[in-house]
XYZ file of C-alpha atoms in Angstrom:
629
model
C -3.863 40.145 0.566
C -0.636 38.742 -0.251
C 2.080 40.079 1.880
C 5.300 41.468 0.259
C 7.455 38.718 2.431
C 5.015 35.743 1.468
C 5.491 37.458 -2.384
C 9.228 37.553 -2.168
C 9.941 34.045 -1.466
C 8.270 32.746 -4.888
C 11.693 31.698 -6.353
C 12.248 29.381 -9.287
C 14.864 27.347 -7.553
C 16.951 24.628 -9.724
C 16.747 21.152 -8.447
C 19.598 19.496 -6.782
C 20.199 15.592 -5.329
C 18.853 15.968 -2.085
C 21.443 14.785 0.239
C 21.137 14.289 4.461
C 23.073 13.594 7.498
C 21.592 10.660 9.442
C 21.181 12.001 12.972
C 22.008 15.804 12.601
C 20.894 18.083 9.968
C 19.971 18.362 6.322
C 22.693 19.182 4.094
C 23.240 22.971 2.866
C 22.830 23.050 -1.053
C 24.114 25.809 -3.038
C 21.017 26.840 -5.347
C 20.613 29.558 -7.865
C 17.191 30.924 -7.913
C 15.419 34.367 -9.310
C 12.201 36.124 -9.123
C 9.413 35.376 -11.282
C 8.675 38.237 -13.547
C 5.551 39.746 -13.815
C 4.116 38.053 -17.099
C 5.253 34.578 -15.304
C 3.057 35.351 -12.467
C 0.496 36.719 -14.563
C 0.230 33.519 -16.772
C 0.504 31.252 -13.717
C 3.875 29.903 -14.004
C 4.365 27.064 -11.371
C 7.769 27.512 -9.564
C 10.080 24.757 -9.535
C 10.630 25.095 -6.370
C 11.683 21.568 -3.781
C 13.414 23.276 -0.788
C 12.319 25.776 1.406
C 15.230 27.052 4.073
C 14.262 30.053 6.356
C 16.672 31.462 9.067
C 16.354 34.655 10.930
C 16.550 33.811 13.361
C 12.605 33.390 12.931
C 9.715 33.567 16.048
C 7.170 32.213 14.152
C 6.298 30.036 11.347
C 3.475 31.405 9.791
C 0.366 29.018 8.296
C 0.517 30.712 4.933
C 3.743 29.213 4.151
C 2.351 25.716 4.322
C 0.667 26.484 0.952
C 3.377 25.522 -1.032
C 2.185 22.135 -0.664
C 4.591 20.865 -3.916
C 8.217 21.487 -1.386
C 9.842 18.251 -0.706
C 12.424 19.669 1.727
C 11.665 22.233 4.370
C 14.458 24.000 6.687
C 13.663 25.787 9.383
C 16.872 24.915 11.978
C 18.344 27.755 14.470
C 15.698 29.807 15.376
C 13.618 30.350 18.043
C 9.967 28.582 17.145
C 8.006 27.525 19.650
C 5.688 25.903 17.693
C 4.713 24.525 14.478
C 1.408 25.418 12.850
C -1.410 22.776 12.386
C -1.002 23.553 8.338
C 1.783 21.986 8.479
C -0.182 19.173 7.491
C -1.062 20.708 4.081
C 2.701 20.169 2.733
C 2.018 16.555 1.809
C 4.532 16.147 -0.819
C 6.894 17.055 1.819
C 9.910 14.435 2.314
C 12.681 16.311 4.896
C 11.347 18.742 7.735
C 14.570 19.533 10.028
C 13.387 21.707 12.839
C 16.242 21.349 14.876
C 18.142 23.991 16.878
C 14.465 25.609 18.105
C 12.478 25.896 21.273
C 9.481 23.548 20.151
C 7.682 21.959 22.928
C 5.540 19.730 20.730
C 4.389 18.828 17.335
C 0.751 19.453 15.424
C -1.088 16.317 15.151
C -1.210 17.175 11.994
C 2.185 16.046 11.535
C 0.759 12.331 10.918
C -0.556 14.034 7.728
C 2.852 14.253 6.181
C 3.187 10.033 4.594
C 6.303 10.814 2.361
C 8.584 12.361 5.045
C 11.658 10.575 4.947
C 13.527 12.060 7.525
C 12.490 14.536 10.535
C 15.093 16.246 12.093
C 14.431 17.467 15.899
C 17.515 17.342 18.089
C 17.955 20.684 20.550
C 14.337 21.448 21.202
C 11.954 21.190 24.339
C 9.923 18.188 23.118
C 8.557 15.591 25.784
C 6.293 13.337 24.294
C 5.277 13.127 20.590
C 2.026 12.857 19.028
C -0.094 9.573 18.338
C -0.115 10.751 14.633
C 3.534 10.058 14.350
C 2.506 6.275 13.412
C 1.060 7.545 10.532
C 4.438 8.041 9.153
C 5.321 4.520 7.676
C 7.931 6.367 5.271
C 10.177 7.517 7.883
C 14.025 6.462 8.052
C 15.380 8.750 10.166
C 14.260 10.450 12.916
C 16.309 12.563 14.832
C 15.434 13.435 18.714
C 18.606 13.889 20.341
C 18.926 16.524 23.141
C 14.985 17.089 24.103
C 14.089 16.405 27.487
C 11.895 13.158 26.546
C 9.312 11.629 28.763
C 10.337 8.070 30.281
C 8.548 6.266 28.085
C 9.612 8.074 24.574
C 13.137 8.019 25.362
C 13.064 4.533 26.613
C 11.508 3.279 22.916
C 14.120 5.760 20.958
C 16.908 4.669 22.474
C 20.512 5.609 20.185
C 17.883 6.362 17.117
C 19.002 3.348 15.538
C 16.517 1.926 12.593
C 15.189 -0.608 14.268
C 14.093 1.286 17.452
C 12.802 4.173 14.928
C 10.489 1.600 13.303
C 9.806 -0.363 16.568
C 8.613 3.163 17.961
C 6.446 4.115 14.891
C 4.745 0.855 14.981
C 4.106 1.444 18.467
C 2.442 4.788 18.233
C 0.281 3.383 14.607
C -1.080 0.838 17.129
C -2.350 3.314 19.603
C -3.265 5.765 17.430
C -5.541 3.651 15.340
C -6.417 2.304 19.107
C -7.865 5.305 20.268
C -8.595 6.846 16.952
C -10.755 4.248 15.569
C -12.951 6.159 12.394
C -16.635 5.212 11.939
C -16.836 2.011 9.797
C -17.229 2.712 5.777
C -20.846 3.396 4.539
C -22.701 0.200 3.173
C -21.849 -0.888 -0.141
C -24.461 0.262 -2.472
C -26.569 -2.534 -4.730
C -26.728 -1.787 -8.337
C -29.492 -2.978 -9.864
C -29.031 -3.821 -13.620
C -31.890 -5.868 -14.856
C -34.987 -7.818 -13.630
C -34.541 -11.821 -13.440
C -36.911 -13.546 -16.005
C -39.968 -15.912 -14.853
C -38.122 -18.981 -16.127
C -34.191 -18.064 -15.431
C -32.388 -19.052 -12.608
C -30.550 -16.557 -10.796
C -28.231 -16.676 -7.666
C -25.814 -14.514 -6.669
C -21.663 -15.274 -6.473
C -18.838 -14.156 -4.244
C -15.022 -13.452 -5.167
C -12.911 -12.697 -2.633
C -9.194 -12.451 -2.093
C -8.153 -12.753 1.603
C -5.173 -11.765 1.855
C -3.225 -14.758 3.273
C -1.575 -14.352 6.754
C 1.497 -16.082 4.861
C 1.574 -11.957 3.073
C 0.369 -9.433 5.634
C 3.228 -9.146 7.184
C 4.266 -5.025 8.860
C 6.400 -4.923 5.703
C 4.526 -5.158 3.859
C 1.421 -3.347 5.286
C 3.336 -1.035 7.616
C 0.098 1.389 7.430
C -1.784 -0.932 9.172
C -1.793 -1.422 12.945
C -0.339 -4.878 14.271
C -3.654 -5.778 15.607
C -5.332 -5.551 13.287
C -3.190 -7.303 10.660
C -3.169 -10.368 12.858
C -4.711 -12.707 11.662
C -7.008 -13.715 14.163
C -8.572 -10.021 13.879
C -8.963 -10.431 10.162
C -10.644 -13.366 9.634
C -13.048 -12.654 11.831
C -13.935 -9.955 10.157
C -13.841 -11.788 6.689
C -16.319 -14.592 8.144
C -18.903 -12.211 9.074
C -18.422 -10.666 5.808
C -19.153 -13.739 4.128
C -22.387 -14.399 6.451
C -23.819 -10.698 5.764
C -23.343 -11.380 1.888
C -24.982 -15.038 2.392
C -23.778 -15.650 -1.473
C -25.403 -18.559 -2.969
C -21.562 -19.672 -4.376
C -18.666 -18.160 -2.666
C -14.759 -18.334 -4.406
C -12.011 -17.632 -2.330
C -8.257 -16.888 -2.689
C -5.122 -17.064 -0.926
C -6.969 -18.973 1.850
C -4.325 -21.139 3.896
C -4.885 -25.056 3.983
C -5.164 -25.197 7.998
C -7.662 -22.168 7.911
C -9.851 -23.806 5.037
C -9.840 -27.492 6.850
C -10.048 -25.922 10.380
C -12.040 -22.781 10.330
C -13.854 -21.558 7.373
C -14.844 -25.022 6.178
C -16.576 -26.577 9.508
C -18.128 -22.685 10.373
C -19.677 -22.333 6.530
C -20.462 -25.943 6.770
C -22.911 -24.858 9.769
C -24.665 -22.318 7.384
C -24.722 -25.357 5.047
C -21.914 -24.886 2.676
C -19.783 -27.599 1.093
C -16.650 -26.639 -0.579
C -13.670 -27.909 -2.529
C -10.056 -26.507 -2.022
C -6.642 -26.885 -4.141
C -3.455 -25.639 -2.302
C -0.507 -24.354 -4.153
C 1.999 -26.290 -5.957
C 4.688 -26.235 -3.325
C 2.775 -28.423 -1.041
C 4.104 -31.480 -2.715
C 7.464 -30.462 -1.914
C 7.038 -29.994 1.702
C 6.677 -32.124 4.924
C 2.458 -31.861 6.219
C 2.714 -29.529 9.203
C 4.549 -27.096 6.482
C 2.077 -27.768 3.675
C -1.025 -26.474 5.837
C 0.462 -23.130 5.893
C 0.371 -23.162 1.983
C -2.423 -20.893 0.503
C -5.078 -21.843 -2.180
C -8.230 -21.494 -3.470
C -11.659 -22.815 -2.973
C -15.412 -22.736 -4.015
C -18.072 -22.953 -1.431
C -21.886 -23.804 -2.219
C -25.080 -24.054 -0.938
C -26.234 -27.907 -0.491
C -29.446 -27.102 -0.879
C -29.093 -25.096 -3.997
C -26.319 -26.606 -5.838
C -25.121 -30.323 -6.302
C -21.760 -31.330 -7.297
C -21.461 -33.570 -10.176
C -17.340 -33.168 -10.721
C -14.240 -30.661 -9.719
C -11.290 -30.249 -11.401
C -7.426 -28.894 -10.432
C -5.313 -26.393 -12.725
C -1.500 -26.634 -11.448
C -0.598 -24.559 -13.580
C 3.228 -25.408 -12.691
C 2.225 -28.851 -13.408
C 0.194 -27.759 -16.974
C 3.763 -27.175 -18.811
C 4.362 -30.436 -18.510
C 1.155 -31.774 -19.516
C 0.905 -29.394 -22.279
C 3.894 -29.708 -24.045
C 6.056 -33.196 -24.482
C 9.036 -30.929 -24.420
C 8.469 -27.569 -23.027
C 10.392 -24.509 -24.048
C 13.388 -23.502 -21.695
C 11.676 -20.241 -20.986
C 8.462 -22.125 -20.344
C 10.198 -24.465 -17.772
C 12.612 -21.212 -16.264
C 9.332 -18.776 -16.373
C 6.339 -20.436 -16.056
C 7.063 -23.873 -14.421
C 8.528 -21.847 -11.348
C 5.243 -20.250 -10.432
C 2.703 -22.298 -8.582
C -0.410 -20.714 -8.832
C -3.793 -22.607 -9.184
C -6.949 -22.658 -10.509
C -10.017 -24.561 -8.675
C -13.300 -25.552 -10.808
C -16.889 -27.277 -10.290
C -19.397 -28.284 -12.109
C -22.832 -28.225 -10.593
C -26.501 -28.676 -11.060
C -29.059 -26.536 -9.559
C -31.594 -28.794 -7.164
C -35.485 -29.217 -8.196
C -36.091 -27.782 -4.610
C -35.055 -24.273 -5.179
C -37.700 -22.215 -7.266
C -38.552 -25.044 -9.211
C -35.805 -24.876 -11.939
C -33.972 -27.576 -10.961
C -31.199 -29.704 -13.001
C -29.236 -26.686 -14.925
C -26.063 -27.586 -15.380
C -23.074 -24.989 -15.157
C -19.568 -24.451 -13.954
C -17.891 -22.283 -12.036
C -13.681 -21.960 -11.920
C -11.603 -19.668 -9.200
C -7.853 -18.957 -9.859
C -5.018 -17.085 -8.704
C -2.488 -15.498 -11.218
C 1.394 -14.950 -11.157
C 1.546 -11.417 -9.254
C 4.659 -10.100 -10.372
C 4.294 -7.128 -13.311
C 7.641 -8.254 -14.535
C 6.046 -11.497 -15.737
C 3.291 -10.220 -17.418
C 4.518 -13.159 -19.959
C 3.760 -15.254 -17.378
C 0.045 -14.075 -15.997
C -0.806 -14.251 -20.128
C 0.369 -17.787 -20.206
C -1.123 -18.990 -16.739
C -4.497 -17.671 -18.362
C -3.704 -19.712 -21.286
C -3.492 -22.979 -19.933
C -6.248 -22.158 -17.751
C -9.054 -21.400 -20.695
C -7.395 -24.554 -22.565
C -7.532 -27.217 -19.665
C -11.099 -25.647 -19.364
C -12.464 -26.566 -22.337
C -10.929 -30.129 -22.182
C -12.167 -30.920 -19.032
C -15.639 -29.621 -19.772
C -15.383 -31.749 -22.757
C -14.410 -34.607 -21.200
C -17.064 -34.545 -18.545
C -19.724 -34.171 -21.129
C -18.471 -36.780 -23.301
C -18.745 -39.376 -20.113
C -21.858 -40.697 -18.686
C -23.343 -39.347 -15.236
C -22.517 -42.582 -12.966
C -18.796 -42.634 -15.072
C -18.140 -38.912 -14.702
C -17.824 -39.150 -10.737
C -15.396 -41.328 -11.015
C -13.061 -38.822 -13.130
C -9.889 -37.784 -12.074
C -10.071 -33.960 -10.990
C -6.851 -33.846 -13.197
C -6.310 -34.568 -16.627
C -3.795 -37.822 -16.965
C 0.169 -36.900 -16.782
C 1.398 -40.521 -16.761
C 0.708 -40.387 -20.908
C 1.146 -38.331 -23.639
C -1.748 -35.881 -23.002
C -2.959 -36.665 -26.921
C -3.386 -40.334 -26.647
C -5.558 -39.875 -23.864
C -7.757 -37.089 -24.471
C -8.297 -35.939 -27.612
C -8.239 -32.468 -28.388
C -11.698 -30.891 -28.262
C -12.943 -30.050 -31.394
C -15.320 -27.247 -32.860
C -18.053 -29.018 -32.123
C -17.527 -29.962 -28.302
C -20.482 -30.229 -26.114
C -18.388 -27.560 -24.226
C -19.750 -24.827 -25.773
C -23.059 -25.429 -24.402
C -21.723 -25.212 -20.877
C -22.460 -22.043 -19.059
C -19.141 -20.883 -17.741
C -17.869 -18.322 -14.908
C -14.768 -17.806 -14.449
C -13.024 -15.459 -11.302
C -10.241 -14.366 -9.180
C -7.487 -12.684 -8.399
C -6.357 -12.268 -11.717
C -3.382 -9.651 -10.974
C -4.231 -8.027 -14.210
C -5.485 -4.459 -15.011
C -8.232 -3.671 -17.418
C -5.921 -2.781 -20.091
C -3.921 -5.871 -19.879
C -2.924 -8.690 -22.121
C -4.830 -11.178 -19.649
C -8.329 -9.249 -19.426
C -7.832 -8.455 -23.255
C -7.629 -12.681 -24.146
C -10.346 -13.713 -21.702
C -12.751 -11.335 -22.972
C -12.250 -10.370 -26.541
C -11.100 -14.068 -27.282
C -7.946 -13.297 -28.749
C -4.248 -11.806 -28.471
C -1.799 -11.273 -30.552
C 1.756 -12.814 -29.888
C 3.373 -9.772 -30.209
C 1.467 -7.822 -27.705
C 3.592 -6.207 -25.208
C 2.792 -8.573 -22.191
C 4.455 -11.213 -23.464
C 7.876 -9.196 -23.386
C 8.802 -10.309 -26.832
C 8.666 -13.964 -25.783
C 5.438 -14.753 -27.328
C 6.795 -16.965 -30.934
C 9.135 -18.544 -27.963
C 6.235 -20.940 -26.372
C 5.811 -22.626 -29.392
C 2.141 -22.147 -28.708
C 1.296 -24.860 -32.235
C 3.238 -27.699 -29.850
C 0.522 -27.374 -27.198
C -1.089 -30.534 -27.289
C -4.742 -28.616 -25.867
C -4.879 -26.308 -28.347
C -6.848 -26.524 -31.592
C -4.466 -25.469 -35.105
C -7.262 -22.695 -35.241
C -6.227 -21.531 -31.805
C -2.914 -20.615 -32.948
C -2.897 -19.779 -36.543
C -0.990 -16.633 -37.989
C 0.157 -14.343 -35.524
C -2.934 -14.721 -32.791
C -3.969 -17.033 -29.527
C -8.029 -17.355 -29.555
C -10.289 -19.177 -27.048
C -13.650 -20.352 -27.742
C -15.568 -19.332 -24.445
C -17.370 -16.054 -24.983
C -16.859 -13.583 -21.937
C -18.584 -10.925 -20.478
C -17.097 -9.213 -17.414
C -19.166 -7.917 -14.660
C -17.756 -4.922 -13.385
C -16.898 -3.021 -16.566
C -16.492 0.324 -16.772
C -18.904 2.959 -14.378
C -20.241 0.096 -13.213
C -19.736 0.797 -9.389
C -16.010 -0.844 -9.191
C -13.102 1.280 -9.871
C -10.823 -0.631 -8.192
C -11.012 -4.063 -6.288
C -6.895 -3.904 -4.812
C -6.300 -0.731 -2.115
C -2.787 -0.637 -1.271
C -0.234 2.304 -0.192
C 1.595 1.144 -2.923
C -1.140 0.020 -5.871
C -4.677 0.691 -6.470
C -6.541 -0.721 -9.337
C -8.670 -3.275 -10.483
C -7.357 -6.897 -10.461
C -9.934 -8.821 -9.615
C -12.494 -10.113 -12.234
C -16.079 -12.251 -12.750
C -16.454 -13.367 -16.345
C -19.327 -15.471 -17.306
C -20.586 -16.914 -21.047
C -22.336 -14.284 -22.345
C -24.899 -16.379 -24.162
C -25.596 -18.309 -20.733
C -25.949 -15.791 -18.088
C -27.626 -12.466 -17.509
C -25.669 -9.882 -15.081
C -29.111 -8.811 -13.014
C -26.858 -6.662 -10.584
C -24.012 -6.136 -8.449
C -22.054 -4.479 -5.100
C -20.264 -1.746 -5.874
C -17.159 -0.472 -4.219
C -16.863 1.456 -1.041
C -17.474 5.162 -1.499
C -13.769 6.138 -2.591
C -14.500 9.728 -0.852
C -14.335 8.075 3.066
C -10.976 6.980 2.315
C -9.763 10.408 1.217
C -11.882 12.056 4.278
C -11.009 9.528 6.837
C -7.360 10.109 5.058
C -6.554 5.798 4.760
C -3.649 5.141 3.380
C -4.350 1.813 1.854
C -6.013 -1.944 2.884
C -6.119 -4.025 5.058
C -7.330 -1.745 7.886
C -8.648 -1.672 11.033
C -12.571 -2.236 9.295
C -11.283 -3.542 5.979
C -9.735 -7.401 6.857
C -7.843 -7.498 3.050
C -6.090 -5.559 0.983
C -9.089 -6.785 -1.803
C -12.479 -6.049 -1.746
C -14.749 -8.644 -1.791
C -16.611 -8.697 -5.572
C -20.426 -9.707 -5.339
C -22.451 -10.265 -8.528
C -25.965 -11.591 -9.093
C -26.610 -13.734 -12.187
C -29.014 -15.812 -14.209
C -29.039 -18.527 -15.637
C -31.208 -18.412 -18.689
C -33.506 -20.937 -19.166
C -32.416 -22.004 -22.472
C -29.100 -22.936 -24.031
C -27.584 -22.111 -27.573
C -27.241 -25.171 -29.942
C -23.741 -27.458 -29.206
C -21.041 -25.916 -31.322
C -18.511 -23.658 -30.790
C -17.356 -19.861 -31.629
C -15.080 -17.029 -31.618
C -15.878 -14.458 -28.822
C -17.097 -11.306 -30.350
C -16.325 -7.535 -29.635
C -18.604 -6.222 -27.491
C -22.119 -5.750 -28.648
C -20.813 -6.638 -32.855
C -20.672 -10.925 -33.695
C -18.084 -11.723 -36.062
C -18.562 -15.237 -37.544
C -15.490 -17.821 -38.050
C -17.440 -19.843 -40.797
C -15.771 -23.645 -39.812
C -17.227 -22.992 -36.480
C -20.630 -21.285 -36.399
C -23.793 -20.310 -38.861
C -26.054 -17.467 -39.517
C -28.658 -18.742 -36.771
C -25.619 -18.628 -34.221
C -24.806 -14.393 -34.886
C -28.464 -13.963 -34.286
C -28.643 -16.109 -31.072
C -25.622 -14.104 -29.829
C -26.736 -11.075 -30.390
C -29.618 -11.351 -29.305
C -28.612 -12.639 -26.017
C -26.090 -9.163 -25.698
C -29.216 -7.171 -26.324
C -30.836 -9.244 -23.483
C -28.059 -8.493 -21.087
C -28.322 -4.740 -21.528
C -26.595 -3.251 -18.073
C -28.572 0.051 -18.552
C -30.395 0.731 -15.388
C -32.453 3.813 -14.089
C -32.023 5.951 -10.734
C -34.583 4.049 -9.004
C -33.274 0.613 -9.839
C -30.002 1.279 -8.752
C -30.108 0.828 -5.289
C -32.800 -2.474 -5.207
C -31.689 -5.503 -3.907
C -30.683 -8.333 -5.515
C -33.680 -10.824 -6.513
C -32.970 -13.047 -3.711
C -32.845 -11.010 -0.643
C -29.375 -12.308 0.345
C -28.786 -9.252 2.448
C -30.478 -9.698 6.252
């Protein structure tokens, strides 16, 4: 039963700026509050409360008060508490808590459960040492412990309160909390079976991983995370044995640092018999080479005795305005040039020694997009040049004999005009019959203009991401793309993408943050090539919320990504050589210069064939080729 005094203090309370003093005590704020009626409770009328000030002067803080868990400001100064209950921890929208002027002798641990407080007033109390939870406050700006009798070591790290001994003292206590309070590590990922490999398909499975480059995890940016186990050291440790439970067949990495590739993961994978190729970021040409190695890239690793390499191939996509357009726009030089991302791709062919299916050809491209959401013109473009330089290169490649192709440039020529070199692929390229995956870190949602163009085909220039600068690339000056690429008021590609991953298929979100969560990272493949026969789905989103993480990296998660792990297959026969618009999902819509009749049907066909439906029983089986140990 609801006491009268618990009853009583439901006010509707108007909301004021919140303001504070730094060291002392939360301002007073006039409000003007009433009762609820009646009918208001009745109807379940939430109160507007945000500030919650009790004097008395009060003995004891009762629990029940703690469930008005939407108060951002909570004042409970000059009275005579001796102690704070553990539900404190319940108020977690909670941003002030001034409990000075009291006789508290300690704090709940419970206290580490409050991540919004801002400021935490305690001067004049009886506090000697705080609680390990306290590093679980990365929000905190001021913290207030003036006139307690502190132990040796707390007063010695809080000092005058000044910011930087705050934060040096919160960092301290995150490290030995997480220390000492290490959780059991995060369930296994669960396999999701999706479809049985056919007798005369090839199928191997594929790694994308972001790593989350020591150049980035940095205590600003990760304050929730304990310095040892941001270090680098600690991570990529963790990462490699990652990659040697997974054992993928091909393995695409981001954000991986040029001395770590060369030095580390190259030489260990090479011992498990990997090869790999790498491409730093732009802004290694600018830079002397002990400063280049510490630039961050991406790279493709592959099993020798699976996979040979016939050619690679660079995207700079800095470098791409250039090549693209004789005279590129101003806000394609101020916008686009000025972000050096990169894009990494190979072409193999599977070996006669594994499962007898050998000399497939297919290729496989890894790329990092712009991360900023206030170029989302940018990411759209970046993606652009990245689908056009594609299909060019796989053109070219085809169009060249075995013996010639190795000795192709991984880059398409920049010392001439890009059109007297290579001609623009046509509707009828060989590239079409390529299979094609494509992943990364593509810093795009579901919803966005980049997922939207790689897998429906198209986008319209006036969609939103390109912040009404889509007419302003002068997209028909592009010397890659095809006058049926950019006619009317729509881009189009001609590869034909599936994602893995799609919706309720075990991946919610691939980026964990404080900050962000969502899904950003993507594995697209040619739908008419490859079968999706399964893949690893997330970790259960449940242990994060019992285990209360605030966000990734962490002490048994080494990036602030999730490693994405599909298998595929390669099906054992290709679609004639020409060329086509990529449908809606599951409907073919023919562009009649490009494709016939006999094309819709092979499409479809090959959709029905890559139905994702899947039973309770063959949801948890293992992939085909027993990668796990």
């Amino acid at each position: 039963m609801q006491s009268r005094y618990c009853r009583s203090i439901l006010l509707m309370i108007q909301q004021h700026e919140l303001g504070s003093k730094r060291h002392n005590c939360l301002n007073e704020l006039t409000m003007q509050s009433r009762l609820m009626t009646d009918d208001e409770n009745k109807n379940g009328k939430k109160s507007d409360w945000f500030r919650l000030n009790l004097t008395g002067p009060v003995k004891n803080f009762s629990g029940t008060l703690c469930q008005l868990t939407y108060i951002t400001t909570l004042v409970i100064k000059n009275n005579n508490l001796e102690r704070l209950p553990a539900e404190l921890g319940n108020l977690v929208n909670l941003v002030n808590l001034d409990a000075s002027c009291n006789r508290l002798h300690s704090l709940p641990s419970t206290i580490g459960d409050l991540t919004e407080l801002r400021a935490l007033i305690l001067n004049d109390n009886k506090i000697v040492d705080l609680p390990s939870e306290i590093g679980r406050l990365l929000n905190l700006r001021h913290f207030n412990l003036n006139d307690n009798p502190l132990s040796a070591e707390v007063s010695s790290m809080y000092g005058d309160g000044s910011d930087s001994n705050i934060r040096r003292m919160i960092r301290y206590y995150m490290d030995y909390f997480y220390l000492y309070n290490v959780h059991g590590s995060p369930p296994p990922r669960q396999w999701r079976r999706l479809a049985e490999p056919n007798k005369d398909g090839f199928a191997f499975t594929l790694m994308c991983y972001n790593l989350l480059s020591p150049n980035y995890a940095t205590p600003v940016m990760y304050p929730y995370c304990p310095s040892w186990a941001l270090n680098w050291d600690y991570r990529r440790r963790a990462i490699l044995d990652e990659i040697r439970i997974y054992h993928a067949n091909i393995i695409c990495l981001q954000e991986l640092r040029t001395d770590q590739f060369e030095e580390v993961f190259k030489p260990e994978l090479q011992k498990l018999n990997y090869d790999a190729v790498f491409l730093p970021k732009s802004r290694r040409r600018t830079m002397e080479l002990k400063e280049s190695k510490k630039v961050d890239g991406c790279a493709i690793f592959w099993q020798t005795n699976k996979f040979e390499k016939l050619h690679e191939f660079h995207h700079e996509f800095m470098l791409s305005c250039t090549s693209m357009c004789e005279n590129p726009t101003p806000i394609m030089l101020n916008r686009v040039m000025a972000r050096d991302n990169v894009a990494v791709g190979v072409i193999f062919e599977t070996k006669s020694s594994f499962d007898g299916t050998g000399g497939r050809q297919f290729c496989v491209t890894t790329g990092h997009i712009h991360w900023d959401p206030e170029h989302s013109d940018v990411k759209v473009i970046q993606t652009i040049l990245w689908t056009a330089e594609l299909w060019a290169y796989i053109d070219r490649f085809l169009k060249t004999s075995r013996n010639a192709a190795k000795q192709l440039s991984p880059t398409l020529s920049r010392s001439v005009p890009l059109s007297s070199k290579i001609p623009v692929p046509g509707p009828f390229s060989p590239a079409a019959n390529m299979p094609v995956i494509l992943c990364g870190d593509l810093n795009s949602l579901p919803e966005s203009g980049v997922v939207e163009f790689l897998t429906s085909g198209s986008l319209s220039l006036t969609h939103s991401d390109f912040l009404n600068y889509g007419h302003k690339y002068m997209f028909k000056d592009w010397k890659l793309l095809e006058k049926w690429a950019t006619d009317g008021n729509t881009l189009r590609h001609r590869f034909a993408f599936n994602r893995a991953y799609r919706e309720s298929e075990g991946m919610c979100l691939t980026n964990f943050t404080y900050d962000f969560k969502g899904m950003i990272d993507y594995v697209l493949y040619t739908r008419q090539h490859f079968r999706l026969l399964g893949s690893l789905d997330q970790i259960y989103e449940l242990w994060f919320q019992e285990k209360k993480i605030l966000g990734c990296p962490h002490v048994h998660i080494p990036s602030d990504h999730f490693a994405l792990l599909v298998e595929l297959e390669l099906m054992p026969t290709n679609l004639p050589t020409t060329s086509y618009v990529n449908p809606p999902r599951n409907q073919c819509t023919v562009e009649t210069d490009t494709f016939g009749e006999d094309m819709n049907v092979n499409i479809s066909n090959s959709s029905d064939n890559n139905d994702h439906s899947y039973s309770d029983k063959q949801d948890r089986l293992l992939p085909s080729n027993g990668f796990f140990p």
